[in-house]
Short mmCIF file of C-alpha atoms in Angstrom, two decimals:
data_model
loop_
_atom_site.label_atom_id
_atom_site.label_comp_id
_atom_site.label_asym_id
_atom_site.label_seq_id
_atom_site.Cartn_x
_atom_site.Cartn_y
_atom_site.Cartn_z
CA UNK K 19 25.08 -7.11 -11.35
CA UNK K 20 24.46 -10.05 -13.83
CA UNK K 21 21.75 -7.75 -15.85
CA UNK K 22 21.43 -10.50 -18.49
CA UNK K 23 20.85 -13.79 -15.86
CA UNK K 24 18.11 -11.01 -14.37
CA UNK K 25 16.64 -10.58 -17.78
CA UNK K 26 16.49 -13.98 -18.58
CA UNK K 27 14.86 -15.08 -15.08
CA UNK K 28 12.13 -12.71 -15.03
CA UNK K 29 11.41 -13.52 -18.97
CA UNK K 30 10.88 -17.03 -17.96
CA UNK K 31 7.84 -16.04 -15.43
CA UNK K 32 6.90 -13.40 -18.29
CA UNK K 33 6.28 -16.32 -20.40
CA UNK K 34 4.70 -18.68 -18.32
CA UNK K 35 2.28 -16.06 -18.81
CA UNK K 36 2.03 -16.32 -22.37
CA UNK K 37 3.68 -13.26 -23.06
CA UNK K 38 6.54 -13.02 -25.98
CA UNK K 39 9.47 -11.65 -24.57
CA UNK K 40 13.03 -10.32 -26.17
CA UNK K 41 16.19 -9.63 -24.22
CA UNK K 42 18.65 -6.92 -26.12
CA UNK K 43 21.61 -5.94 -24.82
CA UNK K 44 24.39 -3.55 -26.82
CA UNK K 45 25.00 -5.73 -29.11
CA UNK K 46 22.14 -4.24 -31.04
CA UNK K 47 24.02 -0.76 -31.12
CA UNK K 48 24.34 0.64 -34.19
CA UNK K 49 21.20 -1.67 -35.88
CA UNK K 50 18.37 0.50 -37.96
CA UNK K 51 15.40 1.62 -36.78
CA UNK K 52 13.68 -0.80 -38.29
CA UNK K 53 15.32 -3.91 -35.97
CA UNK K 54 13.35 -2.18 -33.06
CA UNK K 55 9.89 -1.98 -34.57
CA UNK K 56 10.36 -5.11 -35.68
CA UNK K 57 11.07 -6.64 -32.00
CA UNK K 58 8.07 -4.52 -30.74
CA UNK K 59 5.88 -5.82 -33.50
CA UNK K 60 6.95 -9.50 -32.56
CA UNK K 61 6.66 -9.33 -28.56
CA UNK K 62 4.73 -8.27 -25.84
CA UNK K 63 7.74 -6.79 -23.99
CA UNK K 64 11.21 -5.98 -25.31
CA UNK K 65 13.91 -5.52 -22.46
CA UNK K 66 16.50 -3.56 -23.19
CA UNK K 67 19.66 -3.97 -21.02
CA UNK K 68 22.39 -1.31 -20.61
CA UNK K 69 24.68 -0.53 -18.04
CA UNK K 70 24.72 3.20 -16.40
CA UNK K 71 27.26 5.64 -18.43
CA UNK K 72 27.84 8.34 -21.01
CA UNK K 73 27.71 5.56 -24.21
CA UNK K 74 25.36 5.87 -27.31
CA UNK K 75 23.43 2.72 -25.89
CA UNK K 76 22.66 3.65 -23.13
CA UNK K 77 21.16 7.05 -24.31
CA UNK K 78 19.63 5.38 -26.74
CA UNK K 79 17.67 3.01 -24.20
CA UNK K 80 17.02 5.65 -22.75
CA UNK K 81 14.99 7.43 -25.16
CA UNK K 82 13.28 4.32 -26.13
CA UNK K 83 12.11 3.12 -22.60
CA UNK K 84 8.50 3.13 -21.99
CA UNK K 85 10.01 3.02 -17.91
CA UNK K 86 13.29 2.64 -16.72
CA UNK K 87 14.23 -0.06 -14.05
CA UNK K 88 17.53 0.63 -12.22
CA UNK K 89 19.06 -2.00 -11.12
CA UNK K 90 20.93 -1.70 -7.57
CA UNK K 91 22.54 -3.72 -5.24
CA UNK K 92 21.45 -2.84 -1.53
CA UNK K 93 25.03 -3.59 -0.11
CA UNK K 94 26.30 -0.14 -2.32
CA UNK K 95 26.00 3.06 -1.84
CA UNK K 96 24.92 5.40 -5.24
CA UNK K 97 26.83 8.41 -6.51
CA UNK K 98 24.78 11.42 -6.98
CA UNK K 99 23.41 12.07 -9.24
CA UNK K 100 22.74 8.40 -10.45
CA UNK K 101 21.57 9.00 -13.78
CA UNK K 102 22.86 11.10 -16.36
CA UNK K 103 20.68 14.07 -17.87
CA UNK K 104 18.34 12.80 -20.13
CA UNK K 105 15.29 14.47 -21.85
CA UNK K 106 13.74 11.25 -22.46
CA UNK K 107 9.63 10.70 -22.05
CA UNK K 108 10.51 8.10 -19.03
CA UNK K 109 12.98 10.66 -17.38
CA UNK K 110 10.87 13.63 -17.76
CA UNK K 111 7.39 11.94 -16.26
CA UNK K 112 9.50 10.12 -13.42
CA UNK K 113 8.81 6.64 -15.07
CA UNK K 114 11.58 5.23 -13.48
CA UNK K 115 11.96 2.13 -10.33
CA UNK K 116 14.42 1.33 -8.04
CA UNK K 117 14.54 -2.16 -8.26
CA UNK K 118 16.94 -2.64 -4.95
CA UNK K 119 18.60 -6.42 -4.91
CA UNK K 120 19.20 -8.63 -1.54
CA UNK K 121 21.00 -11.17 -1.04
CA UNK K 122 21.28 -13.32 1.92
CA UNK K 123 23.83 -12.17 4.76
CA UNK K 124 24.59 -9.08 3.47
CA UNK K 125 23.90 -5.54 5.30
CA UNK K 126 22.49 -2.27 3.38
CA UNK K 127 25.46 -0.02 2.73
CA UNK K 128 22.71 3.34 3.22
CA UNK K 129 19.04 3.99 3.41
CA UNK K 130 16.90 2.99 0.73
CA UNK K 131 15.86 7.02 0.28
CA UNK K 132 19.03 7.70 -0.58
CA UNK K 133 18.95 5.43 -3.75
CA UNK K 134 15.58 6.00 -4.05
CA UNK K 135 16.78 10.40 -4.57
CA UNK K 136 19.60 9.50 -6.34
CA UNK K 137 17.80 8.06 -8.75
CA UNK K 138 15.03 10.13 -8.66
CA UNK K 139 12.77 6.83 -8.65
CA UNK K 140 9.20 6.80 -8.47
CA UNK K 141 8.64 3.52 -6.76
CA UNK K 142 11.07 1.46 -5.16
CA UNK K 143 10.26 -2.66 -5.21
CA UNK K 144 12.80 -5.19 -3.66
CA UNK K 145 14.38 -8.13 -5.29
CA UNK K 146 15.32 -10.70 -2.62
CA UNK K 147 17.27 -13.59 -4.36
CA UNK K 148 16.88 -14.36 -7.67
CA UNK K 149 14.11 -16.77 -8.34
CA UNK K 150 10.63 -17.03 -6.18
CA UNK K 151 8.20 -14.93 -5.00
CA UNK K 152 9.95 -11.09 -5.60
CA UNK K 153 10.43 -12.26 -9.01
CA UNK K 154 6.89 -13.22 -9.63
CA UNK K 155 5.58 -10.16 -8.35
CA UNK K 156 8.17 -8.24 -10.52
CA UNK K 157 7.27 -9.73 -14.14
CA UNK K 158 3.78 -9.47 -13.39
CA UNK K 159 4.40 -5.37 -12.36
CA UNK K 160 6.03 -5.31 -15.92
CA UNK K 161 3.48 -7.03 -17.50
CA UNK K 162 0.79 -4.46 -15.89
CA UNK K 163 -0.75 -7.91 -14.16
CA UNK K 164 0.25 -6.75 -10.76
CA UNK K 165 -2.49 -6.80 -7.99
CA UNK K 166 -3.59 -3.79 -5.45
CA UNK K 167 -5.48 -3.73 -3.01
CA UNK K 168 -7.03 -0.64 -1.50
CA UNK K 169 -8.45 -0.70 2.25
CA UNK K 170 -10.93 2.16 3.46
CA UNK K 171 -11.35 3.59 6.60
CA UNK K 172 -14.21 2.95 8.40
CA UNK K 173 -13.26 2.41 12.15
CA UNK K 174 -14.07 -0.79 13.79
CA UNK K 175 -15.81 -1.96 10.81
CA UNK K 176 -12.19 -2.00 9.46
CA UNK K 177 -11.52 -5.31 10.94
CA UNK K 178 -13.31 -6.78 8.42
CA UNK K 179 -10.26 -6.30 5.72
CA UNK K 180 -8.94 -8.85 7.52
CA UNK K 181 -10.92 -11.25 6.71
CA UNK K 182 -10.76 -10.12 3.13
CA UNK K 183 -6.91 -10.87 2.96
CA UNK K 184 -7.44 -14.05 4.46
CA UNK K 185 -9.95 -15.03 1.69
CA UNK K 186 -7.73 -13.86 -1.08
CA UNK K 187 -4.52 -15.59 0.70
CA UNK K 188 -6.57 -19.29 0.84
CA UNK K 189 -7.65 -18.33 -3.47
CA UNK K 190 -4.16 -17.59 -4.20
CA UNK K 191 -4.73 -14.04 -5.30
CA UNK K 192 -1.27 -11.96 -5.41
CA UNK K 193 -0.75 -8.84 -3.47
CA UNK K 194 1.68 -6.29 -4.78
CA UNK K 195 0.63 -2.81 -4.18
CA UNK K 196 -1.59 -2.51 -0.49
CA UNK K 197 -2.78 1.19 0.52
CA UNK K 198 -5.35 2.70 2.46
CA UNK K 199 -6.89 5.33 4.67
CA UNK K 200 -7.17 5.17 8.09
CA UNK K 201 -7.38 1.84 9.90
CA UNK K 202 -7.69 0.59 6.47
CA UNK K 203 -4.13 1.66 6.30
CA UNK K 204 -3.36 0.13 9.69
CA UNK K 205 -4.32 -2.88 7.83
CA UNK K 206 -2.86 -2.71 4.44
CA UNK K 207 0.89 -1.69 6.44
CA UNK K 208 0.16 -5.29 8.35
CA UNK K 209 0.22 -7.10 4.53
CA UNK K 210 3.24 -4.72 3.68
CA UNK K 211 5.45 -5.79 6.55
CA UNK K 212 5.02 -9.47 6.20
CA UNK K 213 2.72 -10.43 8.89
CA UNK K 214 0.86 -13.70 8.10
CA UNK K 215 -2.64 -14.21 8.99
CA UNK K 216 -1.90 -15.41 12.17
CA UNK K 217 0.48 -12.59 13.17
CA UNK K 218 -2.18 -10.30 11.64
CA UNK K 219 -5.07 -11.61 13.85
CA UNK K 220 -2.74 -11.74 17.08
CA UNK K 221 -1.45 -8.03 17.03
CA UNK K 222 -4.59 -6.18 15.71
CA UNK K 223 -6.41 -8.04 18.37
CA UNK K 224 -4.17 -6.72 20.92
CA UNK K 225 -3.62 -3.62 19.85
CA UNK K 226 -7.31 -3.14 19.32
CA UNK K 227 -9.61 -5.34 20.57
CA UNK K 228 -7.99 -6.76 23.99
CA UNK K 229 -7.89 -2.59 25.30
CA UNK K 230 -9.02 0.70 23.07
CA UNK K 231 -6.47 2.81 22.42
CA UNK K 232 -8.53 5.58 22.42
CA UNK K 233 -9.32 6.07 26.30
CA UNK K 234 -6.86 8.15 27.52
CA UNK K 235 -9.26 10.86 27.68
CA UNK K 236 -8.77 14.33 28.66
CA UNK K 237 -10.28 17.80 28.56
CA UNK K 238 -10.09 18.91 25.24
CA UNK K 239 -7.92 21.69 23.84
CA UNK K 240 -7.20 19.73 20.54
CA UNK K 241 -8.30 15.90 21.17
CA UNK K 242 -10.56 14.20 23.10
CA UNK K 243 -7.99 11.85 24.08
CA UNK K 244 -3.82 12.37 24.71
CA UNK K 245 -3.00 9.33 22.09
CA UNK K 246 -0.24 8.61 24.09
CA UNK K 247 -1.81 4.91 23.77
CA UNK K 248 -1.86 4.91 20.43
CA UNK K 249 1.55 6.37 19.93
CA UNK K 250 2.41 3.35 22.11
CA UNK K 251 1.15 0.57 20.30
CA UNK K 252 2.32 1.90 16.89
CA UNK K 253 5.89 1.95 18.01
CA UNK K 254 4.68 -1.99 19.85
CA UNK K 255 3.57 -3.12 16.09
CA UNK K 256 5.25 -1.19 13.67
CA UNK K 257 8.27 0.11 15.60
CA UNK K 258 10.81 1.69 13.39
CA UNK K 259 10.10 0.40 9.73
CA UNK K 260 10.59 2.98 7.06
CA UNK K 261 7.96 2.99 3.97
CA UNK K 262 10.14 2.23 1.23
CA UNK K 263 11.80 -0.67 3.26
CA UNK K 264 8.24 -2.69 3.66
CA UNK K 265 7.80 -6.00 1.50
CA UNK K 266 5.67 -4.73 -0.62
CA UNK K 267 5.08 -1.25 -1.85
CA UNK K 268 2.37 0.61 0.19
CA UNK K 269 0.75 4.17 0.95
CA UNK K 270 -1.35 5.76 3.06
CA UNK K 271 -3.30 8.88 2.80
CA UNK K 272 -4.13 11.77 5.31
CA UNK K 273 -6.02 15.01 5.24
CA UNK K 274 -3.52 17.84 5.29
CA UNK K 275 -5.40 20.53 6.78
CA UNK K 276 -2.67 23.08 5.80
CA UNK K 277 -3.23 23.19 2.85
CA UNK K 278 -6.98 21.97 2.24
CA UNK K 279 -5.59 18.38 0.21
CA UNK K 280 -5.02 15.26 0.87
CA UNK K 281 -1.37 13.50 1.34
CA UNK K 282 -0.23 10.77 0.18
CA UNK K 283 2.54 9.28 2.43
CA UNK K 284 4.92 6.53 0.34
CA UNK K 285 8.26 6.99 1.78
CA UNK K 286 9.53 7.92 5.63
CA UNK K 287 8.79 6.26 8.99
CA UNK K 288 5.73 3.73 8.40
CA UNK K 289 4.10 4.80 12.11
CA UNK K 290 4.08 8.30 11.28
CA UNK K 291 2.22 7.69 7.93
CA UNK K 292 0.11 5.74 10.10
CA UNK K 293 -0.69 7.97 12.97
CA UNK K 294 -1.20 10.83 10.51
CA UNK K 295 -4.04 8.73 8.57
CA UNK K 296 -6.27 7.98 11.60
CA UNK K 297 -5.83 11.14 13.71
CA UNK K 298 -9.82 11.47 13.26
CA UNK K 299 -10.14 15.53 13.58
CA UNK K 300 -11.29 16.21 17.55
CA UNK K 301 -10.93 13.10 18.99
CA UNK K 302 -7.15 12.26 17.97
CA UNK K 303 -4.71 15.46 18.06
CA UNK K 304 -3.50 16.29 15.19
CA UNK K 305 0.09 14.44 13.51
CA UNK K 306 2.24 17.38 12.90
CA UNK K 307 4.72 16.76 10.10
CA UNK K 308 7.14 20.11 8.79
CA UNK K 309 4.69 22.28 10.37
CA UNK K 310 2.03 20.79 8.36
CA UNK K 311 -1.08 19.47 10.38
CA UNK K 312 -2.38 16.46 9.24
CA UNK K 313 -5.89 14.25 10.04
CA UNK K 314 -7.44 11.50 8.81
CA UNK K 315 -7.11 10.60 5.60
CA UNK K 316 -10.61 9.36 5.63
CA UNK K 317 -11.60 13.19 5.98
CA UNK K 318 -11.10 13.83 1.98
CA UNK K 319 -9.93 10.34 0.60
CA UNK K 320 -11.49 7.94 2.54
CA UNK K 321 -11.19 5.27 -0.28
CA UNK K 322 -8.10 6.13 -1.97
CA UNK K 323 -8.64 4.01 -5.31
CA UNK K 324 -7.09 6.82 -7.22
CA UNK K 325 -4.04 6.79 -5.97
CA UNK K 326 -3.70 3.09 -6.43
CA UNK K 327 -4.24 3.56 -9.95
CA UNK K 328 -2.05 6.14 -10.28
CA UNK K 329 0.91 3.90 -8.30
CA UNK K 330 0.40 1.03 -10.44
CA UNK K 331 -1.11 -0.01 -14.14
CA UNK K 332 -3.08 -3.66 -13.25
CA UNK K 333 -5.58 -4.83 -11.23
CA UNK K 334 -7.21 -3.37 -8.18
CA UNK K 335 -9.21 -5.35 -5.44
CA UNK K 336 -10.96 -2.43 -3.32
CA UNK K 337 -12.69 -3.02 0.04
CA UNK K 338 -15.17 -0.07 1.19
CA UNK K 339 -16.73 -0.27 5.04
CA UNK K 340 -17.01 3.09 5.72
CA UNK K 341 -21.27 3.77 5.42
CA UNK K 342 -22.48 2.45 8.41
CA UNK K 343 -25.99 2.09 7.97
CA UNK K 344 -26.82 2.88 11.52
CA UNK K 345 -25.66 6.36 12.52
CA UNK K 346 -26.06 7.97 15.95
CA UNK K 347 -28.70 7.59 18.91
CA UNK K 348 -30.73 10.85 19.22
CA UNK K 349 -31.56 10.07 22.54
CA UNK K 350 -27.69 10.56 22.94
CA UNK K 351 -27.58 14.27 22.12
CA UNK K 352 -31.27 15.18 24.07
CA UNK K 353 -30.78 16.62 27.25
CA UNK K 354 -26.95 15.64 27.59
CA UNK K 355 -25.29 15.83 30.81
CA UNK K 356 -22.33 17.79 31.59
CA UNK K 357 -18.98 16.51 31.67
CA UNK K 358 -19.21 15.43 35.74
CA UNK K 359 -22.70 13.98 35.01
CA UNK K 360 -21.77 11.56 32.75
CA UNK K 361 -18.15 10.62 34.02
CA UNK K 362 -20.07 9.97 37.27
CA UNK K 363 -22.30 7.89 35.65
CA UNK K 364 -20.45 6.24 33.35
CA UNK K 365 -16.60 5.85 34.61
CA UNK K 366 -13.84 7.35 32.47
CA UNK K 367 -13.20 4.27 30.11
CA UNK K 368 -16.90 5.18 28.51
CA UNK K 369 -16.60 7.37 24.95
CA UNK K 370 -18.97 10.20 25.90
CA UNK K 371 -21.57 11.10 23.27
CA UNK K 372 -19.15 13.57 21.24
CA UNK K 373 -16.82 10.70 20.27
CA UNK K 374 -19.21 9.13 18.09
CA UNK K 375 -20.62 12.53 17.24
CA UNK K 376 -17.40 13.88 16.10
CA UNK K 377 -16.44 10.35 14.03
CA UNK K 378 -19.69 10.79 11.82
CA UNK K 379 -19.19 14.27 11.50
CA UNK K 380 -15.84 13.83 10.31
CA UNK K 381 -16.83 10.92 7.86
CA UNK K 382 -20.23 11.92 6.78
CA UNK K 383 -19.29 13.72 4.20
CA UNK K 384 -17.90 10.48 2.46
CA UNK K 385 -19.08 9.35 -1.52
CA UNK K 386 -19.81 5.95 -1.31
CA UNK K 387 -19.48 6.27 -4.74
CA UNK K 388 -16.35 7.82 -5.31
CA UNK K 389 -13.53 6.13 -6.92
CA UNK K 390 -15.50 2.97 -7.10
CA UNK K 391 -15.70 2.55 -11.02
CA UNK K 392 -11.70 2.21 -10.82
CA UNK K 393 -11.94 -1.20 -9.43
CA UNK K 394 -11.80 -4.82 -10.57
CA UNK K 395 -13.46 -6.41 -7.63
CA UNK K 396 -15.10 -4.05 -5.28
CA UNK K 397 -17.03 -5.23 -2.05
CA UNK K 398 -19.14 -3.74 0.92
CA UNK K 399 -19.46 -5.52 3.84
CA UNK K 400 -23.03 -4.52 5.34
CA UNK K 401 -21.79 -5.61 8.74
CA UNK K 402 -25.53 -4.33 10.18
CA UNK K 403 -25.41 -3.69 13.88
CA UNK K 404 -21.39 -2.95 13.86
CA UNK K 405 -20.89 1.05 14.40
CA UNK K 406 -17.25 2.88 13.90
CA UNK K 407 -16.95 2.26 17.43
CA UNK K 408 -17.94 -1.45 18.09
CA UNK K 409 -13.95 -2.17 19.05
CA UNK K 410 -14.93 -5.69 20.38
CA UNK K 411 -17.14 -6.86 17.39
CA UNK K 412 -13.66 -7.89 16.16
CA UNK K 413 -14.92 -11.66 15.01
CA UNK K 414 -18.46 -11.01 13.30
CA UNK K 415 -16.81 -8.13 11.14
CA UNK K 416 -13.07 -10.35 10.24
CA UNK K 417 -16.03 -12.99 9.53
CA UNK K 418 -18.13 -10.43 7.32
CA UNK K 419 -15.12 -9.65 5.54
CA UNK K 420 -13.96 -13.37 4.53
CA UNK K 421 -17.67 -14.55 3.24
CA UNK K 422 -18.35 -11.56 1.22
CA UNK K 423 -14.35 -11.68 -0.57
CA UNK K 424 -14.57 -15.35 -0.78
CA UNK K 425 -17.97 -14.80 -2.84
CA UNK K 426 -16.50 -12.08 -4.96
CA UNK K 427 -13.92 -14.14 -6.17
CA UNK K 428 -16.26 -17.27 -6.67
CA UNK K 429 -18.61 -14.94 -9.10
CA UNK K 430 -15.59 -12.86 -10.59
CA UNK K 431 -14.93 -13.85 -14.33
CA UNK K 432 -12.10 -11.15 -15.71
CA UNK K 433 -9.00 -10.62 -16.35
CA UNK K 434 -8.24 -10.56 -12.23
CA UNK K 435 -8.87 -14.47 -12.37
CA UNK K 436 -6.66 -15.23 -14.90
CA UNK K 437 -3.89 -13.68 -12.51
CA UNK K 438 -5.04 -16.07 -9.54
CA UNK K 439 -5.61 -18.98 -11.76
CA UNK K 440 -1.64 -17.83 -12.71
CA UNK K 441 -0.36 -17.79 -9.66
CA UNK K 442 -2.06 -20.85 -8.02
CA UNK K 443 -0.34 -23.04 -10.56
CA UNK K 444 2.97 -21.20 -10.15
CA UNK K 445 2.89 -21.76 -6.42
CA UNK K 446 2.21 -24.99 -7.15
CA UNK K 447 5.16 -25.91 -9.60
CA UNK K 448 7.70 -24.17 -7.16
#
């Protein structure tokens, strides 16, 4: 690996930042103290480049390393373990990145995880090429200028997230870290993978809106419905794509029953991560994972802002749907039927009553508060009229979505726009 034609590619989009930027590599061994407070003093952001191996420079970066990015090639395979011991500030808190590189034609030698564990790496973020958009989205991850976005649960209402990327795709607002809970994580793994707003709009429509998933209905012993359906169409959409493989770095959250917390899933098989987050408790069995039973994540993290800010240090765009100002019909829950009754009246494809009653009950418990101060742009959709369940109000909530982001933006005057303004003229010039 060319460490020092890396370093001196990602300083240029550092600087066209109007950040000050030094490369060092070990030539600087054996210089005084003072030579490195000097080059902190003078820049924003020193790099300090070092091969892997038992040599006083290395150690020495080491030790001096506010985070350590290791550099790998994703046609190798890593010894174990990677890294030598260190009792460095960066090693000890896990600051450390797999930055895997790409390059066209050639075939991963091994899984990501396995780098990822060998190096004992905290996030993992892909390099394809050398110049472009990877690039971009590295320097401004150094820089702490990187952009997340955090997607709620909320059910149908969910669809309007959509809409939301699409206005932040047409204003030239970077994505770098997506997450979410529950079908806001059904959305955020859509950004992740790639899809395009067209590919977006064409498979949650069909997994979604075309048929529910959720009318496989049964008697219940632990779900209202088998979820063979839904089991179905993650495999259709997401089919075997592993977490730390995605395009961009991503998590979901679900409820881990277990042990009474939430869990964050960053690494592993992307449609398990994503059947555990929106297995609502009673209507959706259970995702079993290591004999751990896991629910919604929208059960105790239904707006996972937190962990955003924990996975990265810049700017968070967070999108909250869940409150639906509506709630239930009473006249639903007076003088119910039994179970004949109402399949006799109202066919099998009909959500009984206890669907939406078990939804709210699952959800109500939700701060619309919570974890809202740790945002940059934050927005609501009212969506009045659309409930959790309103699968076909697929247009008027994607619609919702786009006005109210597109209006966010228009009125938003920090630091956020100075990163879109950024990147809109870097898209421009390449």
């Amino acid at each position: 690996i060319d460490l020092k034609q890396r370093a001196r590619v990602i300083s240029e989009d550092l600087k066209a930042m109007g950040l000050r930027v030094a490369i060092v590599g070990e030539e600087a061994v054996g210089m005084p103290a003072t030579y490195f407070d000097e080059l902190e003093l003078r820049n924003d952001i020193v790099l300090l480049l070092s091969t892997l191996g038992d040599t006083p420079w290395f150690k020495m970066t080491q030790r001096h390393s506010d985070r350590i990015w290791l550099l790998a090639r994703s046609d190798a395979r890593p010894s174990i373990p990677l890294l030598p011991d260190d009792p460095s500030p960066a090693r000890q808190f896990r600051l450390v990145d797999l930055i895997l590189l790409h390059h066209d034609g050639e075939r991963n030698a091994t899984r990501t995880l396995e780098w990822k564990y060998a190096a004992d790496a905290a996030r993992v973020l892909h390099w394809h090429g050398m110049e472009g958009d990877d690039c971009r989205r590295l320097a401004r991850t150094m820089a702490g200028r990187s952009v997340g976005l955090v997607l709620s649960g909320g059910g149908a209402r969910a669809y309007a997230h959509i809409g939301v990327i699409r206005a932040l795709r047409e204003a030239n607002c970077p994505l770098d870290f997506v997450g979410g809970a529950s079908m806001g994580a059904i959305v955020a793994a859509g950004v992740a993978c790639g899809w395009d707003d067209a590919e977006m709009d064409r498979r949650i429509r069909k997994a979604f809106v075309e048929s529910n998933p959720l009318s496989d209905y049964r008697l219940p012993v632990v779900g209202l419905v088998k979820g063979h359906k839904v089991d179905a169409r993650l495999k259709e959409h997401y089919d075997d794509a592993m977490i730390e493989d995605l395009k961009l770095p991503f998590f979901a959250v679900s409820t881990n029953l277990t042990q009474g917390t939430f869990q964050v899933h960053n690494e592993g098989l992307l449609r398990e991560a994503l059947r555990a987050t929106i297995s609502l408790p009673g209507i959706l069995p259970p995702f079993v994972s290591q004999k751990q039973v896991l629910v919604d994540g929208a059960v105790l993290n239904n707006f996972p802002v937190d962990v955003m800010r924990d996975m990265h240090r810049g700017r968070i765009i967070g999108v909250d749907v869940a409150v639906a100002p509506e709630g239930l019909l009473a006249d639903d829950f007076i003088n119910p039927p039994g179970f004949l009754g109402w399949t006799l009246k109202h066919g099998f494809k009909s959500a009984p009553p206890i669907a939406n009653l078990l939804m709210r009950a699952a959800t109500v418990s939700i701060d619309p508060n919570k974890h809202r101060a740790l945002t940059d742009i934050l927005i609501a959709p009212a969506m009045k009229g659309i409930e959790l369940r309103d699968w076909k109000e697929y247009d008027a909530a994607v619609e919702a979505g786009y006005n109210d982001m597109r209006q966010a933006l228009a009125d938003h005057r920090g630091p956020l726009s100075q990163i879109i303004r950024g990147n809109a003229e870097a898209a421009e010039a390449a």
